[in-house]
Amino acid sequence: MKCVKKLLVAVFFTFVGLTAFAQVKTTPVSQTNAATNGLFFTDVDKFMDVNEWDTVNPQNGFGVFTIDANGYDIGYAKQLKKFFWGTYFNGAFGNYTKTETEQNDTKTTDITEGSTANPTNFTFSNLFGFGNKGVKVDFYYSTTGSTKTESGANPGSTDRTEWSLYSTLGWKNATIKGRQVVPAVWLYFDYNYSAGLQQTNNSTVASDSRDWRLALGAGGTTVLKTTEIRKSSLTALLQFDIVQPVDKDFLKQKAYSFELPVEYECIFTPAEKFTFGFKSGLKNTLAIVKDTRLNNGQFADGTTYTLTPSFKAGFKYDTLKKFILNAGVELALPEFTLTSAKNLTTKVEVTKYEWDGNDGKVGFTSGFQFVPAKNLIFDCNWAILASVFGTDMRSDLVGTDIWQTINEILIHNITIQISYKF
């Protein structure tokens, strides 16, 4: 029974590591967007969006930066007659250390890039818009604890570097069977996608657990119904991933996956000041993993199917006095997973059905927007609701020092984003 469980665990965690989307922030997200669970947007969300860039319409330019402790988050856009250019940088430059040691006429040089506490992790994006089309190219780079001994008695290295190149094309006013659709297509290439590493000793490769991913996807949004107080839309995406080892002599594992998320959204504006909405989604993921190495040296094939439902809601209240209040709620719903694994040596086959049971939990978001002058926006994500109510109805207002807790909630749990269009 233990061998059976290990077989399932190996295949499932391989699926999680190889098929989840890379956590790369290539498009800026407004604090209004974050506070309303993606229901409402500002120019910050649109100036680097291949479908929405032309709605920003700056006379000269548009700039944004975010104040937080996670590194740089800054963007700029420029309208050049009929040509639009937007650029965005997000991330941080981690520690870089170079140490030179001399002993008995031997000089050793050690280099460490991106420590565990301060890794190097950034994205640099550029968008070019013309007519009704937008093209965006993103470059991502990350390394955590990559080391290299350039000279000395024992030269060698540990390479944990990951880099990615993404390209996206979007346009408007496409028609499919008489229905207006806002589509996009994309092509991703990720090197060292699942954060593996290569180790060398004396210029000889000792191990290599790195892989690469090629992903091709397409999707679009179509408006279903529009009235004076209601607008509904449907979004569907399809992505196909291929994951292969960098060095097949050390890593045999391969993976293929399909991801199909579908989301329905509805926005209501019953009054001039008040707007609310909800979106409900269902994501289907099918992953096929080949030649997974088990702890005993044997290999296994596996298939995992995951069905993930979601429900989010948000609202905004415009005081018409330079303040807009935002809030949202997300309901945790149970996820279904079907895992099938086969040991290629023993021919043991195992199938597992699982509901995660992560239901009944509610997550809160909140924030506000302040407009002191025309086209100048202070957009704030203030996590006070999440702190007071918690994600499982357990408040953060507990502890030995209640005033310290209140200070943390009122002062520190806030992100400020400043944008200006001129």
Coordinates of C-alpha atoms in Angstrom, one line a residue:
M1 CA 0.0 0.0 0.0
K2 CA 2.9 2.4 0.8
C3 CA 4.3 1.8 -2.7
V4 CA 0.9 2.6 -4.2
K5 CA 0.7 5.8 -2.3
K6 CA 4.2 6.8 -3.3
L7 CA 3.4 6.1 -6.9
L8 CA 0.3 8.4 -6.8
V9 CA 2.2 11.1 -4.8
A10 CA 5.1 11.2 -7.3
V11 CA 2.8 11.5 -10.3
F12 CA 0.5 14.1 -8.7
F13 CA 3.3 16.4 -7.5
T14 CA 5.1 16.1 -10.9
F15 CA 1.8 17.3 -12.4
V16 CA 1.6 20.2 -10.0
G17 CA 5.2 21.2 -10.7
L18 CA 5.1 20.9 -14.5
T19 CA 1.6 22.1 -15.5
A20 CA 0.9 25.1 -13.3
F21 CA 1.2 28.5 -15.0
A22 CA 4.5 30.2 -14.2
Q23 CA 4.0 32.8 -11.6
V24 CA 5.2 35.6 -13.8
K25 CA 3.6 39.1 -13.6
T26 CA 3.9 40.3 -17.2
T27 CA 0.9 42.7 -17.1
P28 CA 0.4 45.4 -14.4
V29 CA -2.6 45.0 -12.2
S30 CA -4.4 48.0 -10.7
Q31 CA -5.2 48.0 -7.0
T32 CA -8.9 48.5 -8.0
N33 CA -8.6 45.3 -10.0
A34 CA -7.1 43.5 -7.0
A35 CA -9.6 44.9 -4.5
T36 CA -12.6 43.9 -6.6
N37 CA -11.4 40.4 -7.7
G38 CA -10.8 41.4 -11.3
L39 CA -14.3 42.9 -11.9
F40 CA -13.3 46.5 -12.4
F41 CA -10.3 48.1 -14.1
T42 CA -8.4 51.3 -14.6
D43 CA -5.9 52.5 -17.2
V44 CA -3.2 50.6 -15.3
D45 CA -4.8 47.3 -16.4
K46 CA -5.3 48.5 -19.9
F47 CA -2.1 50.2 -21.1
M48 CA -0.2 46.9 -21.4
D49 CA -3.2 44.8 -22.6
V50 CA -3.1 43.7 -26.2
N51 CA -6.9 44.2 -26.5
E52 CA -7.5 47.3 -24.4
W53 CA -4.4 49.5 -25.0
D54 CA -6.3 51.9 -27.3
T55 CA -8.8 52.8 -24.6
V56 CA -6.1 54.6 -22.5
N57 CA -5.8 57.5 -25.0
P58 CA -3.1 59.7 -23.4
Q59 CA -2.5 63.0 -25.2
N60 CA 1.2 62.7 -24.5
G61 CA 2.0 59.9 -22.1
F62 CA 0.9 57.7 -19.2
G63 CA 2.9 56.6 -16.1
V64 CA 2.4 54.4 -13.1
F65 CA 4.4 53.1 -10.2
T66 CA 3.4 51.1 -7.1
I67 CA 4.8 51.6 -3.6
D68 CA 5.3 48.3 -1.8
A69 CA 8.1 46.1 -0.4
N70 CA 8.3 43.6 -3.4
G71 CA 10.7 45.5 -5.6
Y72 CA 10.0 47.7 -8.6
D73 CA 6.6 48.0 -10.2
I74 CA 6.7 50.8 -12.8
G75 CA 5.3 51.4 -16.3
Y76 CA 5.1 54.1 -19.0
A77 CA 3.2 54.5 -22.2
K78 CA 3.5 57.0 -25.0
Q79 CA 1.1 57.9 -27.9
L80 CA 3.1 58.6 -31.1
K81 CA 0.4 59.7 -33.5
K82 CA -1.1 56.4 -34.8
F83 CA 1.5 54.3 -32.9
F84 CA 1.2 53.4 -29.3
W85 CA 4.1 52.1 -27.1
G86 CA 3.9 50.8 -23.6
T87 CA 6.7 49.5 -21.4
Y88 CA 6.6 47.8 -17.9
F89 CA 9.1 46.5 -15.4
N90 CA 8.2 44.4 -12.4
G91 CA 10.5 42.6 -9.9
A92 CA 13.7 43.0 -8.0
F93 CA 17.4 42.5 -8.4
G94 CA 18.7 40.1 -5.8
N95 CA 22.0 39.8 -4.0
Y96 CA 25.2 39.4 -6.1
T97 CA 28.3 38.4 -4.2
K98 CA 31.8 37.8 -5.7
T99 CA 34.5 36.5 -3.3
E100 CA 38.2 36.2 -4.1
T101 CA 40.4 34.1 -1.9
E102 CA 44.2 33.6 -2.3
Q103 CA 46.2 30.9 -0.6
N104 CA 49.6 29.4 -1.5
D105 CA 49.6 31.2 -4.9
T106 CA 46.2 29.8 -5.7
K107 CA 43.3 32.2 -6.3
T108 CA 39.8 31.1 -6.0
T109 CA 36.8 33.2 -7.2
D110 CA 33.3 32.3 -5.9
I111 CA 30.2 34.0 -7.3
T112 CA 26.7 33.8 -5.8
E113 CA 23.7 35.3 -7.6
G114 CA 20.2 35.6 -6.0
S115 CA 20.2 34.5 -2.4
T116 CA 17.3 32.6 -0.9
A117 CA 16.4 35.7 1.1
N118 CA 16.9 38.1 -1.9
P119 CA 16.4 36.3 -5.2
T120 CA 16.7 37.9 -8.6
N121 CA 13.3 37.9 -10.2
F122 CA 12.0 40.4 -12.8
T123 CA 9.9 40.9 -15.9
F124 CA 10.5 43.4 -18.6
S125 CA 7.6 43.9 -21.1
N126 CA 7.0 46.1 -24.2
L127 CA 3.7 46.5 -26.0
F128 CA 3.3 48.0 -29.5
G129 CA -0.2 49.1 -30.7
F130 CA -1.3 50.1 -34.1
G131 CA -4.8 50.1 -35.7
N132 CA -6.9 47.6 -33.8
K133 CA -4.0 45.3 -33.0
G134 CA -1.6 45.0 -30.1
V135 CA 1.6 43.0 -29.9
K136 CA 3.4 42.4 -26.5
V137 CA 6.7 40.8 -25.8
D138 CA 7.7 39.8 -22.3
F139 CA 11.1 38.7 -20.9
Y140 CA 11.4 37.0 -17.5
Y141 CA 14.5 36.2 -15.6
S142 CA 14.9 34.5 -12.2
T143 CA 17.7 32.9 -10.2
T144 CA 17.9 31.8 -6.6
G145 CA 21.2 30.7 -5.1
S146 CA 23.1 30.1 -8.4
T147 CA 26.8 29.7 -7.5
K148 CA 30.0 29.4 -9.5
T149 CA 33.6 28.8 -8.6
E150 CA 35.5 30.2 -11.6
S151 CA 39.0 29.2 -10.5
G152 CA 40.8 27.3 -7.9
A153 CA 41.3 23.7 -7.0
N154 CA 37.7 22.7 -7.4
P155 CA 35.9 24.7 -10.1
G156 CA 32.2 24.0 -10.5
S157 CA 28.8 25.6 -10.5
T158 CA 25.2 25.2 -9.4
D159 CA 22.9 26.8 -12.0
R160 CA 19.2 27.6 -11.0
T161 CA 18.6 30.2 -13.6
E162 CA 15.1 30.4 -15.2
W163 CA 14.2 32.6 -18.1
S164 CA 11.2 33.0 -20.3
L165 CA 10.1 34.7 -23.5
Y166 CA 6.4 35.4 -24.1
S167 CA 4.7 36.9 -27.1
T168 CA 1.1 37.9 -27.3
L169 CA -1.1 39.2 -30.2
G170 CA -4.5 40.6 -29.7
W171 CA -7.0 42.6 -31.7
K172 CA -10.6 43.9 -31.7
N173 CA -13.8 43.5 -33.7
A174 CA -13.2 40.0 -34.9
T175 CA -16.4 38.2 -36.0
I176 CA -17.0 34.5 -35.5
K177 CA -20.4 33.3 -36.9
G178 CA -21.9 36.7 -36.6
R179 CA -20.8 37.3 -33.0
Q180 CA -18.2 40.0 -32.0
V181 CA -15.2 38.5 -30.2
V182 CA -12.2 40.1 -28.6
P183 CA -9.4 37.5 -29.3
A184 CA -5.8 36.9 -28.4
V185 CA -3.2 34.3 -29.2
W186 CA 0.1 33.7 -27.4
L187 CA 3.3 31.7 -27.6
Y188 CA 5.4 31.1 -24.5
F189 CA 8.9 29.5 -24.1
D190 CA 10.2 28.9 -20.5
Y191 CA 13.7 27.6 -19.8
N192 CA 14.0 25.7 -16.5
Y193 CA 10.3 25.9 -16.1
S194 CA 10.0 23.8 -12.9
A195 CA 13.0 25.4 -11.1
G196 CA 15.5 22.6 -11.5
L197 CA 19.2 22.9 -11.3
Q198 CA 22.4 21.9 -13.1
Q199 CA 25.5 20.9 -11.2
T200 CA 29.0 20.8 -12.7
N201 CA 32.3 19.6 -11.2
N202 CA 35.6 20.4 -13.0
S203 CA 33.6 21.5 -16.1
T204 CA 31.8 18.1 -16.1
V205 CA 28.0 18.0 -15.7
A206 CA 27.2 15.9 -12.6
S207 CA 23.4 16.3 -12.6
D208 CA 20.7 18.2 -14.4
S209 CA 17.0 18.4 -13.4
R210 CA 16.1 21.4 -15.6
D211 CA 13.4 21.3 -18.3
W212 CA 11.8 23.6 -20.8
R213 CA 8.2 24.4 -21.7
L214 CA 6.6 25.5 -25.0
A215 CA 3.1 26.7 -24.7
L216 CA 0.6 27.8 -27.4
G217 CA -2.7 29.3 -26.5
A218 CA -5.7 31.3 -27.8
G219 CA -8.8 32.7 -26.3
G220 CA -11.3 35.5 -26.4
T221 CA -14.2 37.3 -24.8
T222 CA -17.6 38.0 -26.2
V223 CA -20.4 40.2 -24.8
L224 CA -23.6 38.2 -24.3
K225 CA -26.1 40.9 -23.3
T226 CA -26.0 44.7 -22.7
T227 CA -28.8 46.8 -21.2
E228 CA -28.8 50.1 -19.3
I229 CA -28.0 48.5 -16.0
R230 CA -26.5 45.1 -17.0
K231 CA -23.7 43.7 -19.1
S232 CA -22.7 40.1 -19.3
S233 CA -19.8 38.4 -21.1
L234 CA -18.2 35.0 -21.6
T235 CA -14.4 34.3 -21.7
A236 CA -12.9 31.0 -22.9
L237 CA -9.2 30.1 -23.3
L238 CA -7.3 27.1 -24.4
Q239 CA -3.6 26.4 -23.9
F240 CA -1.4 23.4 -24.8
D241 CA 1.9 22.9 -23.1
I242 CA 4.9 20.6 -23.9
V243 CA 7.5 20.1 -21.2
Q244 CA 10.8 18.4 -22.1
P245 CA 14.1 17.8 -20.2
V246 CA 17.1 20.0 -21.0
D247 CA 19.5 17.0 -20.8
K248 CA 17.8 13.7 -21.5
D249 CA 20.8 11.8 -20.1
F250 CA 19.9 13.0 -16.6
L251 CA 16.2 13.6 -16.8
K252 CA 13.7 11.4 -18.8
Q253 CA 10.5 13.0 -17.6
K254 CA 8.2 14.6 -20.2
A255 CA 4.8 16.2 -19.8
Y256 CA 1.9 17.4 -22.0
S257 CA -1.1 19.4 -20.8
F258 CA -4.3 21.1 -21.9
E259 CA -5.9 23.8 -19.9
L260 CA -9.4 25.1 -20.7
P261 CA -10.8 27.8 -18.4
V262 CA -14.3 29.2 -19.0
E263 CA -15.6 32.2 -17.1
Y264 CA -19.0 34.0 -17.1
E265 CA -19.1 37.6 -15.9
C266 CA -22.0 39.9 -15.2
I267 CA -21.9 43.6 -14.2
F268 CA -24.8 45.6 -12.8
T269 CA -25.1 49.4 -12.4
P270 CA -28.4 50.0 -10.6
A271 CA -27.5 53.5 -9.5
E272 CA -25.1 56.3 -10.6
K273 CA -22.8 55.8 -7.6
F274 CA -23.0 52.0 -7.2
T275 CA -21.8 49.2 -9.4
F276 CA -21.4 45.5 -8.5
G277 CA -20.8 42.3 -10.3
F278 CA -19.8 38.7 -10.1
K279 CA -17.9 36.1 -12.2
S280 CA -18.1 32.4 -12.1
G281 CA -15.5 30.1 -13.6
L282 CA -14.7 26.5 -14.4
K283 CA -11.1 25.5 -15.3
N284 CA -10.4 22.1 -16.8
T285 CA -6.8 20.8 -16.8
L286 CA -5.6 17.6 -18.3
A287 CA -1.9 16.6 -17.8
I288 CA 0.0 13.6 -19.1
V289 CA 3.3 12.8 -17.5
K290 CA 5.7 10.3 -19.0
D291 CA 8.8 8.6 -17.4
T292 CA 8.6 10.0 -13.9
R293 CA 11.5 8.6 -11.9
L294 CA 10.4 7.1 -8.6
N295 CA 12.5 6.9 -5.4
N296 CA 13.4 3.3 -6.0
G297 CA 14.8 4.1 -9.5
Q298 CA 11.7 2.7 -11.3
F299 CA 9.7 4.8 -13.7
A300 CA 6.0 5.6 -14.0
D301 CA 3.5 7.2 -16.4
G302 CA 0.5 9.2 -15.1
T303 CA -2.5 11.2 -16.1
T304 CA -4.1 13.9 -13.9
Y305 CA -7.4 15.7 -14.6
T306 CA -8.4 18.6 -12.4
L307 CA -11.8 20.5 -12.4
T308 CA -11.5 23.8 -10.5
P309 CA -14.6 26.0 -10.0
S310 CA -14.5 29.5 -8.8
F311 CA -16.8 32.3 -7.7
K312 CA -15.9 35.9 -7.1
A313 CA -17.8 39.1 -6.6
G314 CA -16.9 42.8 -6.3
F315 CA -18.4 46.3 -6.1
K316 CA -17.4 49.9 -6.2
Y317 CA -19.1 52.9 -4.7
D318 CA -18.3 56.3 -6.2
T319 CA -18.9 59.1 -3.7
L320 CA -18.6 61.6 -6.5
K321 CA -16.3 63.5 -4.2
K322 CA -12.9 62.3 -5.4
F323 CA -13.2 59.0 -3.5
I324 CA -14.2 55.6 -4.8
L325 CA -14.6 52.7 -2.4
N326 CA -13.9 49.1 -3.6
A327 CA -14.4 45.7 -2.1
G328 CA -14.8 42.1 -3.1
V329 CA -15.4 38.6 -1.9
E330 CA -14.2 35.2 -3.1
L331 CA -15.9 31.9 -2.2
A332 CA -13.6 28.8 -1.9
L333 CA -15.2 25.8 -3.8
P334 CA -14.1 22.2 -3.7
E335 CA -11.7 21.1 -6.5
F336 CA -12.0 17.7 -8.1
T337 CA -8.9 15.7 -9.1
L338 CA -8.6 12.4 -10.9
T339 CA -5.1 10.9 -10.8
S340 CA -4.1 7.7 -12.7
A341 CA -0.6 6.2 -12.4
K342 CA 1.1 3.1 -13.8
N343 CA 4.5 1.7 -12.6
L344 CA 6.2 0.7 -15.9
T345 CA 8.3 -1.9 -14.1
T346 CA 5.8 -3.7 -11.8
K347 CA 2.8 -2.9 -14.0
V348 CA 0.9 -1.7 -11.0
E349 CA -1.9 0.7 -11.9
V350 CA -3.6 3.1 -9.4
T351 CA -6.5 5.5 -9.8
K352 CA -7.5 8.1 -7.3
Y353 CA -10.6 10.3 -7.1
E354 CA -10.4 13.3 -4.7
W355 CA -12.5 16.3 -3.7
D356 CA -10.3 18.7 -1.7
G357 CA -13.2 19.8 0.5
N358 CA -11.9 23.4 0.6
D359 CA -15.4 24.8 0.7
G360 CA -17.1 27.2 3.1
K361 CA -14.2 29.6 3.3
V362 CA -14.6 33.2 2.2
G363 CA -11.9 35.6 1.2
F364 CA -12.3 39.4 1.4
T365 CA -10.6 42.2 -0.5
S366 CA -10.9 45.9 -0.1
G367 CA -9.4 49.2 -1.2
F368 CA -10.2 52.8 -2.3
Q369 CA -9.3 55.2 -5.0
F370 CA -8.5 58.9 -4.5
V371 CA -8.4 61.4 -7.4
P372 CA -7.0 64.7 -6.0
A373 CA -6.7 66.2 -9.5
K374 CA -7.7 65.4 -13.1
N375 CA -5.9 62.3 -14.4
L376 CA -4.0 61.9 -11.1
I377 CA -5.0 58.7 -9.3
F378 CA -4.0 57.3 -6.0
D379 CA -5.2 53.7 -6.2
C380 CA -4.9 51.8 -2.9
N381 CA -5.4 48.1 -2.0
W382 CA -6.2 48.2 1.8
A383 CA -6.5 44.7 3.2
I384 CA -8.5 45.7 6.2
L385 CA -11.5 43.4 5.5
A386 CA -9.2 40.4 5.1
S387 CA -7.5 41.3 8.3
V388 CA -10.7 41.8 10.3
F389 CA -12.6 38.9 9.0
G390 CA -9.8 36.6 7.8
T391 CA -10.1 34.1 5.0
D392 CA -11.9 31.5 7.1
M393 CA -13.9 33.9 9.3
R394 CA -11.0 34.0 11.9
S395 CA -10.0 37.6 12.5
D396 CA -6.4 38.8 12.7
L397 CA -7.5 40.9 15.7
V398 CA -6.0 38.4 18.2
G399 CA -2.7 38.3 20.1
T400 CA -1.0 39.6 23.2
D401 CA -0.6 43.2 21.8
I402 CA -3.9 44.3 20.4
W403 CA -2.6 47.8 19.6
Q404 CA 0.3 46.4 17.6
T405 CA -2.2 44.2 15.6
I406 CA -4.4 47.2 14.9
N407 CA -1.4 49.3 13.8
E408 CA -0.4 46.4 11.4
I409 CA -3.9 46.3 10.0
L410 CA -4.5 50.0 9.6
I411 CA -1.1 51.2 8.5
H412 CA 1.0 48.4 7.1
N413 CA -1.5 46.3 5.1
I414 CA -1.9 48.9 2.4
T415 CA -0.4 49.1 -1.1
I416 CA -0.4 52.5 -2.9
Q417 CA -0.3 52.8 -6.7
I418 CA 0.1 56.2 -8.3
S419 CA -0.8 56.8 -12.0
Y420 CA -1.0 60.0 -14.1
K421 CA -2.1 60.6 -17.6
F422 CA -1.0 63.7 -19.4

